[in-house]
Short mmCIF file of C-alpha atoms and ligand atoms in Angstrom, two decimals:
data_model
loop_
_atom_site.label_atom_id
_atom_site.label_comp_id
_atom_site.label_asym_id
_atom_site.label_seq_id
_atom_site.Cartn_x
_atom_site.Cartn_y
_atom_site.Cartn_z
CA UNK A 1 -17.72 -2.61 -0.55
CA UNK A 2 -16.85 0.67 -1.78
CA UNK A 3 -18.42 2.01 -4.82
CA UNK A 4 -16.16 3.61 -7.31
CA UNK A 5 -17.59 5.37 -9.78
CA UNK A 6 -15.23 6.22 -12.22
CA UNK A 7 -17.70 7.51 -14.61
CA UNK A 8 -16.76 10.99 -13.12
CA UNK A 9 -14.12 10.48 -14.35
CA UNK A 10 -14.89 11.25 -17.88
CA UNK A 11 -16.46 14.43 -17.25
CA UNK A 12 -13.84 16.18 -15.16
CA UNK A 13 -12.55 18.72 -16.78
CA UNK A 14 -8.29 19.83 -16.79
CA UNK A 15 -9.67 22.36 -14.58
CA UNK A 16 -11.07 20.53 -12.17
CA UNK A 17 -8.04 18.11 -12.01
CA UNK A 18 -5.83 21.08 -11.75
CA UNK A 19 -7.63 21.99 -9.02
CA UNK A 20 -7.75 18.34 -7.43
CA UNK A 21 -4.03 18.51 -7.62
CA UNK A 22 -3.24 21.45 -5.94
CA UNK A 23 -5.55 20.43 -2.77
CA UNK A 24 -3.06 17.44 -3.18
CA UNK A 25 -0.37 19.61 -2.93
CA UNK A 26 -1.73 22.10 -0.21
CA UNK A 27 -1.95 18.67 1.78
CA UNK A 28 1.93 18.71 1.92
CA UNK A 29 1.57 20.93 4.61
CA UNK A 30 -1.77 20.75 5.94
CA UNK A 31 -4.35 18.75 7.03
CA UNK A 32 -6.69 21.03 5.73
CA UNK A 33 -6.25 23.17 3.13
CA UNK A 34 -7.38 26.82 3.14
CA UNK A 35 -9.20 27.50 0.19
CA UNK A 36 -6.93 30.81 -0.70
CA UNK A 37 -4.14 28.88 -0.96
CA UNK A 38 -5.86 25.95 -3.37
CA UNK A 39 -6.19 28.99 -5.64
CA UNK A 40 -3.10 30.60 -5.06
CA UNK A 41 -1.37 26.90 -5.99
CA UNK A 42 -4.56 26.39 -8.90
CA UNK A 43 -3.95 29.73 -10.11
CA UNK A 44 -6.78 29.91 -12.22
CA UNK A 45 -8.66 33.12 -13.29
CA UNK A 46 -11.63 34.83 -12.20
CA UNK A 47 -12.24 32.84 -9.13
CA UNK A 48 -12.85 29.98 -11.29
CA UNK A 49 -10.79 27.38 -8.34
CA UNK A 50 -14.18 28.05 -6.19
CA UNK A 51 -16.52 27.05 -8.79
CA UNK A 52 -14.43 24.12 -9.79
CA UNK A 53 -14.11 23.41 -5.89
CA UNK A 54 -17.82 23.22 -5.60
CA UNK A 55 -17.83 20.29 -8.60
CA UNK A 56 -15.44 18.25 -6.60
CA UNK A 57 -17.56 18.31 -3.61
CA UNK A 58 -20.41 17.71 -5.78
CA UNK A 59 -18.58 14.35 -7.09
CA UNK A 60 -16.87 13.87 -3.40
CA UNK A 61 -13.74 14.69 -4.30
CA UNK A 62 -12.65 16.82 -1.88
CA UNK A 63 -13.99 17.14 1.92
CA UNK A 64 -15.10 20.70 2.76
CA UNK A 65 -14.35 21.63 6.30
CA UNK A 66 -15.09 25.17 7.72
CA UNK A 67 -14.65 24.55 11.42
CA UNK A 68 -11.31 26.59 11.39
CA UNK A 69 -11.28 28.17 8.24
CA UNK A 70 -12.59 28.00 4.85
CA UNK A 71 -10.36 24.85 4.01
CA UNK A 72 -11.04 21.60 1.88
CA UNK A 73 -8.69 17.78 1.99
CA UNK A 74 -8.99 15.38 -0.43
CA UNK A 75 -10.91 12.23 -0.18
CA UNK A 76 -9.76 8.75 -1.07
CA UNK A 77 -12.00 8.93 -3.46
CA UNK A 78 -10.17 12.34 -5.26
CA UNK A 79 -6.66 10.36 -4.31
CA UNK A 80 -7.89 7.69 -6.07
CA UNK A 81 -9.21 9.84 -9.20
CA UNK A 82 -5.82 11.40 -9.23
CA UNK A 83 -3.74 7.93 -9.12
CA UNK A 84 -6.40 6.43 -12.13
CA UNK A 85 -5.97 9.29 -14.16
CA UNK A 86 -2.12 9.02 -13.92
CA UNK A 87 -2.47 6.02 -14.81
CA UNK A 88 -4.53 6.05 -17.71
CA UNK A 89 -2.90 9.14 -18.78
CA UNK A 90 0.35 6.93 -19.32
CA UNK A 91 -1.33 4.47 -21.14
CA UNK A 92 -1.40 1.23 -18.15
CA UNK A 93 -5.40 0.93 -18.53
CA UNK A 94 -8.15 2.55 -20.29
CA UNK A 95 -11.73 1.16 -17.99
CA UNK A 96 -11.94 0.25 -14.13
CA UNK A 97 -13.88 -3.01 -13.59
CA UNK A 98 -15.76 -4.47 -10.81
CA UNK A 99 -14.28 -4.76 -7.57
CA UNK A 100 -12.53 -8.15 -7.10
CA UNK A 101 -11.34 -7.76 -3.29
CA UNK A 102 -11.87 -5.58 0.10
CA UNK A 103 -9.09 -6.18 2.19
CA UNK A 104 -8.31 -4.86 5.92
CA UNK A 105 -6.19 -1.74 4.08
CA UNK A 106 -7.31 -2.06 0.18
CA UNK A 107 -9.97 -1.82 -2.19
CA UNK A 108 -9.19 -3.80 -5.57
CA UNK A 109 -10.41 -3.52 -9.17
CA UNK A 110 -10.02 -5.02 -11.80
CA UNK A 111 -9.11 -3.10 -14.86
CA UNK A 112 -9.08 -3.41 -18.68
CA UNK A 113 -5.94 -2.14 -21.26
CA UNK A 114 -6.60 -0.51 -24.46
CA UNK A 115 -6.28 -3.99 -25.83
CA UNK A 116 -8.88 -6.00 -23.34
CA UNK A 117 -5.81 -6.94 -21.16
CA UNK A 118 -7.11 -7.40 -17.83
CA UNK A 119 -4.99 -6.66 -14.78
CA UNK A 120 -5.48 -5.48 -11.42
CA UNK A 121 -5.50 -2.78 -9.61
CA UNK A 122 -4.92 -2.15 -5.82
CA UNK A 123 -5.90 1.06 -3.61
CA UNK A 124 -4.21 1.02 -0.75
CA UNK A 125 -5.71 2.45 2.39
CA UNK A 126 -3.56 2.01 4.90
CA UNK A 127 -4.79 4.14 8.08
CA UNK A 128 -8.19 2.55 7.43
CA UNK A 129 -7.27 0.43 10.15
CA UNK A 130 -3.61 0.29 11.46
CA UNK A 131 -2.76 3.55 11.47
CA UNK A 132 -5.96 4.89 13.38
CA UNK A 133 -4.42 2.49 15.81
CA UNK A 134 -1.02 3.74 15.53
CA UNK A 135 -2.36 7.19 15.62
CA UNK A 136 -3.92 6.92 18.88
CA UNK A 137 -1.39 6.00 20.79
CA UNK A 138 1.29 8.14 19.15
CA UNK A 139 0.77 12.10 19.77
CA UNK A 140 3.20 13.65 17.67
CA UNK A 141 1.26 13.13 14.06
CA UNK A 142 -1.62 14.75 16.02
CA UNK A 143 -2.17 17.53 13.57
CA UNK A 144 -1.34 15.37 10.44
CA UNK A 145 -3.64 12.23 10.17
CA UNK A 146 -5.38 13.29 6.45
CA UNK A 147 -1.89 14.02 5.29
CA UNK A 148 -0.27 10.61 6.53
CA UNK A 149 -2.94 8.58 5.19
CA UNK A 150 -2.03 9.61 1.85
CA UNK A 151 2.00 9.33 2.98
CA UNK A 152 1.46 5.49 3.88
CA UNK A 153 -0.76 4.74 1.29
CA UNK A 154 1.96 5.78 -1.27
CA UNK A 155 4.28 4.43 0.45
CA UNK A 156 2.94 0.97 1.40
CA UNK A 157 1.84 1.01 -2.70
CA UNK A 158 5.60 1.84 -3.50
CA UNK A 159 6.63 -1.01 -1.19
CA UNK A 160 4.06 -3.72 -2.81
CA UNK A 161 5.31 -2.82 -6.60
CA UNK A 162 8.64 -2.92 -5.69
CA UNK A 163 9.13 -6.41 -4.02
CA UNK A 164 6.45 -7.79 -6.49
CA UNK A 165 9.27 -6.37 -8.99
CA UNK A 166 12.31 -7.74 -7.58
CA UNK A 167 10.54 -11.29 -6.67
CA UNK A 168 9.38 -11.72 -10.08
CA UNK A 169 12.80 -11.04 -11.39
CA UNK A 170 13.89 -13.27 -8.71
CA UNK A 171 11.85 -16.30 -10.33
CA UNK A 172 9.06 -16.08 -7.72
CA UNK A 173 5.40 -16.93 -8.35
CA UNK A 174 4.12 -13.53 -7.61
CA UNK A 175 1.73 -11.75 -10.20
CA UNK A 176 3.99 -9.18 -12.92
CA UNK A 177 4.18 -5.68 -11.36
CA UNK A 178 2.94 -3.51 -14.48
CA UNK A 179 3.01 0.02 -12.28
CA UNK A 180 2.35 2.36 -9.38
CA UNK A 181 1.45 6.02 -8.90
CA UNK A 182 0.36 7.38 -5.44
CA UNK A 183 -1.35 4.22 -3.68
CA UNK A 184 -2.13 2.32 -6.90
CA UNK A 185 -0.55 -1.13 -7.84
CA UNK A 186 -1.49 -2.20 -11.12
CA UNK A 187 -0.62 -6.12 -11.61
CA UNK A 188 -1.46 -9.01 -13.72
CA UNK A 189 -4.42 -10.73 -12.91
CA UNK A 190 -3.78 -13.91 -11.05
CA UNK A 191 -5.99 -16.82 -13.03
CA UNK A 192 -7.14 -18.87 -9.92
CA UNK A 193 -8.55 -18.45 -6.14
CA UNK A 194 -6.98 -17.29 -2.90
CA UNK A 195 -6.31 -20.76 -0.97
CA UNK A 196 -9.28 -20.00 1.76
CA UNK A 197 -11.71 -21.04 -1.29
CA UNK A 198 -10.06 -24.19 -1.90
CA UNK A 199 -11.95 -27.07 -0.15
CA UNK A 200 -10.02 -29.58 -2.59
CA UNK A 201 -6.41 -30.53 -3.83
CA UNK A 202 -5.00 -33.46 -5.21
CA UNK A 203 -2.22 -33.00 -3.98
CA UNK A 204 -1.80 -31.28 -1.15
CA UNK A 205 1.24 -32.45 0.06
CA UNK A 206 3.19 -31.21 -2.79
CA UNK A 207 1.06 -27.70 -2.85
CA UNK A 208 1.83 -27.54 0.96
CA UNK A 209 5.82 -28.39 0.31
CA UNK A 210 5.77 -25.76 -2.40
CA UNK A 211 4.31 -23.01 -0.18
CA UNK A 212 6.61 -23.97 2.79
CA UNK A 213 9.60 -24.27 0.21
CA UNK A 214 8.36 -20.39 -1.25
CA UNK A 215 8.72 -19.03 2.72
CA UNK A 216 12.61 -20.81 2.94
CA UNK A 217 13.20 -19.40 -0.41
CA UNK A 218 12.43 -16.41 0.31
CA UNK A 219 14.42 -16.29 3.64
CA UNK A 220 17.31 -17.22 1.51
CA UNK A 221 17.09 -14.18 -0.50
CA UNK A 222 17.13 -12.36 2.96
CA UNK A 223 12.74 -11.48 3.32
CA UNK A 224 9.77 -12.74 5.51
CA UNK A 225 6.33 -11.94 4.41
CA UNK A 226 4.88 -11.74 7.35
CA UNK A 227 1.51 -12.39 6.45
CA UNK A 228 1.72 -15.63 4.29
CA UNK A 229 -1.51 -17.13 4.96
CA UNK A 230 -4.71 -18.64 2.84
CA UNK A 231 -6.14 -15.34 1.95
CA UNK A 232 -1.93 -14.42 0.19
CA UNK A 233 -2.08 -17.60 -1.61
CA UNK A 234 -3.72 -17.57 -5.03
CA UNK A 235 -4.23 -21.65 -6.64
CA UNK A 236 -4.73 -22.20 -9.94
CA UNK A 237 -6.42 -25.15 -11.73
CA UNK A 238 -3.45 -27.05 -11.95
CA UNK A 239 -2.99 -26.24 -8.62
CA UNK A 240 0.02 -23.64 -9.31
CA UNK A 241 1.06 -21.02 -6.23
CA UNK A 242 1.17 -17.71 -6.44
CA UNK A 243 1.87 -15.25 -3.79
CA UNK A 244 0.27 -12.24 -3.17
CA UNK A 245 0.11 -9.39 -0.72
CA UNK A 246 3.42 -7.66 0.40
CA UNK A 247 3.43 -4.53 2.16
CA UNK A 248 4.29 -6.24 5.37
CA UNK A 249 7.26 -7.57 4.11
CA UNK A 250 10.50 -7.38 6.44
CA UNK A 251 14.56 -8.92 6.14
CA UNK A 252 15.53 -11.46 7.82
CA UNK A 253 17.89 -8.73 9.76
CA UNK A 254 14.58 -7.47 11.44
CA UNK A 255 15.03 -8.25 15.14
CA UNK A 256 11.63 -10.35 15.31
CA UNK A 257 12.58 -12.30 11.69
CA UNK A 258 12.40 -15.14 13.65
CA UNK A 259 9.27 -14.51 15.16
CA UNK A 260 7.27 -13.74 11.88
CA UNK A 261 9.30 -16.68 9.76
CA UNK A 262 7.89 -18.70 12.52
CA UNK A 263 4.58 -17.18 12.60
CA UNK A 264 4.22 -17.99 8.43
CA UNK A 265 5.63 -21.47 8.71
CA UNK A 266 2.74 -21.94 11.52
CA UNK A 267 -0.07 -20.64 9.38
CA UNK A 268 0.22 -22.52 6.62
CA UNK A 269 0.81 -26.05 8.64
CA UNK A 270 -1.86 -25.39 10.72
CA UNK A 271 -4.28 -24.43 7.40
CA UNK A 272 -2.89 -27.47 5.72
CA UNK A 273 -3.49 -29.55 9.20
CA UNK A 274 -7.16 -28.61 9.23
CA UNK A 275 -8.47 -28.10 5.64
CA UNK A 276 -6.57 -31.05 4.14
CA UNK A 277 -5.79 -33.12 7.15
CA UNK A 278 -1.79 -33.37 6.92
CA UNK A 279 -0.13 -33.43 9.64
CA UNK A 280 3.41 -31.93 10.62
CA UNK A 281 6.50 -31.83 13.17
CA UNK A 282 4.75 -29.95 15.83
CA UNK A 283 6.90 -26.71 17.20
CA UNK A 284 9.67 -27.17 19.36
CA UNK A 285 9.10 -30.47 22.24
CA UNK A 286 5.81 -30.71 21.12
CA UNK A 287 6.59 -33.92 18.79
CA UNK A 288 4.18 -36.72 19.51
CA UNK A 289 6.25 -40.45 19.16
CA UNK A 290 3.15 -41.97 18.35
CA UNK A 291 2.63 -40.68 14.96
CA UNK A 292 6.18 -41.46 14.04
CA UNK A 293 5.33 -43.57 11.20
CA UNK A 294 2.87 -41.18 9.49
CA UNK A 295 5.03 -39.46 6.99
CA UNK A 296 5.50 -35.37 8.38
CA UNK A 297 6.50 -32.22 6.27
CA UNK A 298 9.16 -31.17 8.15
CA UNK A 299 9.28 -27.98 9.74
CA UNK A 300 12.04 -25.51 8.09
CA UNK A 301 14.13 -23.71 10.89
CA UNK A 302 14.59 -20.30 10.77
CA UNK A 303 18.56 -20.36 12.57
CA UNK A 304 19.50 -23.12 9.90
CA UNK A 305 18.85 -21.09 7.21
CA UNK A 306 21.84 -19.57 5.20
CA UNK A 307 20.46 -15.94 4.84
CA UNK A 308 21.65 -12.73 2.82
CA UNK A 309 19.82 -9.92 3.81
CA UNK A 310 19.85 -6.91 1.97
CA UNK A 311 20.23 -9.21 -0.90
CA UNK A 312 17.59 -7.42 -2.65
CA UNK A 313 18.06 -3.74 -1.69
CA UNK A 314 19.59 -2.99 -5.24
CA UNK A 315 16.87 -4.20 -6.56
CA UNK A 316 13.88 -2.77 -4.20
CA UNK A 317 15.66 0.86 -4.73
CA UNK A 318 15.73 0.48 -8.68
CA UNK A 319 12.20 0.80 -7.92
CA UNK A 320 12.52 4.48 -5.72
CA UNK A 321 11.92 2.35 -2.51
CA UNK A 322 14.17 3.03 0.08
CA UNK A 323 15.68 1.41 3.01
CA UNK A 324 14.34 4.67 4.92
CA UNK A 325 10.97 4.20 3.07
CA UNK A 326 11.53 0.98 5.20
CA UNK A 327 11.89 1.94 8.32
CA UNK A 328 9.16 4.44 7.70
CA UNK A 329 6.40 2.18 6.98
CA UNK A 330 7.59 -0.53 9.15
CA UNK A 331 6.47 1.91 12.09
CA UNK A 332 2.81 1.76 11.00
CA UNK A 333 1.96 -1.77 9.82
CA UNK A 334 0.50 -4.27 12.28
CA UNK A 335 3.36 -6.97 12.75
CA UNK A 336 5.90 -4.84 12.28
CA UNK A 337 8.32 -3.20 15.46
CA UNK A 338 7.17 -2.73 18.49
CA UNK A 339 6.24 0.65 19.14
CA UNK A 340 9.17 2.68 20.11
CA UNK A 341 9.68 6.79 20.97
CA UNK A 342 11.00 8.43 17.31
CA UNK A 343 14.00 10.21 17.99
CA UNK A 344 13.09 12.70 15.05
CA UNK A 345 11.74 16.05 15.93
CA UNK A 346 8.55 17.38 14.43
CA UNK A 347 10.27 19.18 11.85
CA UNK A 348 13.01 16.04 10.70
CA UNK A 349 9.61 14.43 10.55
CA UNK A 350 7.86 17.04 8.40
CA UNK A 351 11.25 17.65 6.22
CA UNK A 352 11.52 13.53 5.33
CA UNK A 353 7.98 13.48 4.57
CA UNK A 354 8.66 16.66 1.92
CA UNK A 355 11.14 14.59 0.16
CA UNK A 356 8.43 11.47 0.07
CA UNK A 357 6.01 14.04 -1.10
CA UNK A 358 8.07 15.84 -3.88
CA UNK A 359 9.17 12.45 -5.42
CA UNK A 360 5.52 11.61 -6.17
CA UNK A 361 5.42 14.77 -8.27
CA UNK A 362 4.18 13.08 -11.34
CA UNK A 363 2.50 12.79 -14.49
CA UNK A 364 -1.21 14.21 -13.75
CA UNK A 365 0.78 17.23 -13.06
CA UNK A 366 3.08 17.07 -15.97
CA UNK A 367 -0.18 16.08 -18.43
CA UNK A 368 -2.76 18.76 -16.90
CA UNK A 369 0.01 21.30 -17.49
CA UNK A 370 0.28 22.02 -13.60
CA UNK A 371 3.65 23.25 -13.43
CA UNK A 372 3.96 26.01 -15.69
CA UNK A 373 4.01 28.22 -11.89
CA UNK A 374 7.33 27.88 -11.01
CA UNK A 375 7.92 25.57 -7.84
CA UNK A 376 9.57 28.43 -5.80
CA UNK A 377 6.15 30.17 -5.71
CA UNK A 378 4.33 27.25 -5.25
CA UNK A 379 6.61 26.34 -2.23
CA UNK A 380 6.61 30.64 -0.77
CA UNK A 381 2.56 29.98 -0.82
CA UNK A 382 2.46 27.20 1.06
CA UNK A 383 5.28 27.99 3.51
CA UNK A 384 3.68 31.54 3.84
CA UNK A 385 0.14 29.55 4.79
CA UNK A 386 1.47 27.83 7.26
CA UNK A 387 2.73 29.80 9.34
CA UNK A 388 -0.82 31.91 10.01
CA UNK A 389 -2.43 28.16 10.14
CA UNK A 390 -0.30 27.51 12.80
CA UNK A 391 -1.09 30.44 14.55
CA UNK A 392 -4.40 30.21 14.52
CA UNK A 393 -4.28 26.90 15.91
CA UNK A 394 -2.57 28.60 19.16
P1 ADP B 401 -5.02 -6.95 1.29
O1 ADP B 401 -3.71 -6.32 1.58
O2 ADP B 401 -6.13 -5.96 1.47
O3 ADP B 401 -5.23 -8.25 1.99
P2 ADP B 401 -4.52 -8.48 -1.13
O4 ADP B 401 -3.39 -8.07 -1.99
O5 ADP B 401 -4.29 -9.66 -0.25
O6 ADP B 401 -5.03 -7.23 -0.30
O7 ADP B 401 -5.78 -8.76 -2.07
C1 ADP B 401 -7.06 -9.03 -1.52
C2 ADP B 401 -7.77 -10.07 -2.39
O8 ADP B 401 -7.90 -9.60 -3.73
C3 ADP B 401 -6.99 -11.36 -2.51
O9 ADP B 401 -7.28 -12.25 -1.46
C4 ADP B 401 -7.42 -11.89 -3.85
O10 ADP B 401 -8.66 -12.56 -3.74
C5 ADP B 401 -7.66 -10.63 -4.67
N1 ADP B 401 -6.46 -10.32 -5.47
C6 ADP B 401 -5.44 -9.51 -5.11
N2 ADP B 401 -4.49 -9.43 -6.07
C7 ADP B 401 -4.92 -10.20 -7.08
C8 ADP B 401 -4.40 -10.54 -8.38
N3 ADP B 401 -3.23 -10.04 -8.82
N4 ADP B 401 -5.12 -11.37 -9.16
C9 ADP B 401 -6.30 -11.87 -8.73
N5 ADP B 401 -6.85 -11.60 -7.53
C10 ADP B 401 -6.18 -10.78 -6.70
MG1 MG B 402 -4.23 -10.00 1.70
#
């Protein structure tokens, strides 16, 4: 399990996170960035960015790497500093907890309001996994894997708080999305245990009809989860659902919806099946005569479904996530389409990512005070940078 120790936290100075920042923002467009230009974008006096530099490094922050030029990337760990401070900054939680959950692609906290509120808190790490994957059989983000982790991360955070959003105002049982900055999701704190820790029910039939009822629902409302499973499916005492888990997510207009709707309906019969001994319509011919008279959960079909995809799109874009942002992510996560050549030239690519970029400007940089340089500068030092980067590459 990762350790993080946010007690750093508390003795980082504005300097330090004004520094943290603009390695952030050097990362737009590099994978390392040259220490010149963290101070040109820091702009602090006396050389002061290199002493503060040195204090990140201290606190792993920031990742020194000199094998091209005197350059430094930020961490997770300095991602995630910049997300919690954000955060706290805005008033969504005051103390980070103990570590709850380590999934494939997140690391998650609990965390404590002002008022002893507990929620949640998600890191997303997508390119832990997945995207190393992805990355090695895909050349063209060759030069770019620090930057995209922190692209995906963001954007696969933005994705989770903004169908948690839309399903809770939809009436499903999925925790309340309280916020998101960079790869953070802050949510309520679900009161019960992830339905791979639940070795008894009392009624299981009903739990299982609910959960199978929760996938058809949410077909109808035009969305497959894609990973709806005993690990994203949180039981209370009174043996209330809730689902969990959602940057997979994909409409029923996907070309393999029927695949994955399939794939969900499976996972859960077959849990059911073996934990709690129910048994169900087998797929397709497989139905067995014999067992007629045992009473079956029958299996929902995906083609019989009346579906309205898209029927959410207001709703997900309310939240800044795009049908692009879509697409996008949909590239990297497991599950979701098959590979397939990008069309996009490196420098579509690079220009979309910008936009991703610039809409996360947010409120660590308004509350440290970053801005007072005026963007055009910012955006000349960096442009300027890259070009002898890329050079020197040659
Ligand atoms: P991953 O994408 O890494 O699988 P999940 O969102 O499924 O992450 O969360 C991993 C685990 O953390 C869950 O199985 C659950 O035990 C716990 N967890 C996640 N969200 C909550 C929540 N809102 N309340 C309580 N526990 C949670
Ligand atoms: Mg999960």
């Amino acid at each position: 399990a990762m350790k993080l120790d946010v007690d750093a936290l508390r003795y980082l100075s504005k300097d330090d996170f004004r520094v943290l920042t603009a390695v952030e923002m050097g990362m737009r467009n590099h994978e390392i960035v040259p220490a010149e230009l963290v101070d040109r974008i820091a702009g602090l006096k006396h050389g002061g960015t290199y002493k503060v530099l040195k204090n990140l490094l201290k606190h792993k922050l920031v990742h020194h790497d000199s094998s091209k030029y005197d350059g430094f990337r930020l961490t997770y760990l300095g991602y995630d500093f910049l997300a919690i401070k954000a955060l706290v900054n805005r008033g969504v939680f005051a103390a980070v907890g103990r570590q709850i959950g380590v999934g494939k692609e997140s690391d998650i906290f609990e965390v404590a309001a002002e008022d002893g509120t507990i929620m949640v808190m998600k890191l997303h790490r997508l390119g832990r996994v997945s995207f190393r994957a992805v990355k090695s059989k895909r050349d063209y983000l060759k030069h770019r894997s620090s930057y995209n982790w922190l692209y995906l991360s963001r954007l696969a955070a933005l994705k989770e708080y903004a169908f948690m959003k839309a399903l809770g105002e939809h009436g499903f049982p999925v925790p309340d999305a309280v916020d998101c900055n960079r790869h953070c999701v802050v949510m309520s704190l679900v009161q019960g245990y992830p339905l791979v820790q639940v070795k008894r029910l009392q009624n299981p039939d009903e739990v299982l009809e609910t959960i199978v009822g929760l996938v058809v629902h949410l077909a109808e409302h035009g969305l497959i989860h894609c990973d709806f499973n005993e690990f994203n499916i949180m039981i209370d005492d009174n043996e209330q659902v809730t689902m969990i888990d959602f940057p997979q997510m994909v409409s029923v207009s996907h070309r393999n919806a029927k695949m994955y709707f399939d794939r969900d309906v499976e996972c859960i019969f077959k849990f059911f099946s073996k934990r709690f001994n129910l048994s169900y319509q087998e797929a397709e011919d497989g139905y067995d005569e014999t067992e007629a008279d045992v009473e079956e959960i029958e299996r929902p079909s995906f083609s019989s479904i009346a579906k309205t995809a898209g029927f959410l799109d207001k709703e997900l874009s309310a939240s800044g996530f795009t049908r692009k942002d879509q697409d996008d992510i949909e590239k990297f996560i497991e599950g979701g389409t098959e590979q397939k050549d990008t069309t996009s030239s490196d420098d579509e690519l690079e220009d979309q990512e910008q936009t991703h970029i610039e809409a996360t400007d947010d409120s660590v940089a308004e509350n440290i005070d970053f801005l007072d340089l005026e963007d055009q500068k910012q955006e000349d030092a960096a442009a300027s940078c890259n070009v002898s980067i890329q050079n020197e590459d040659k």
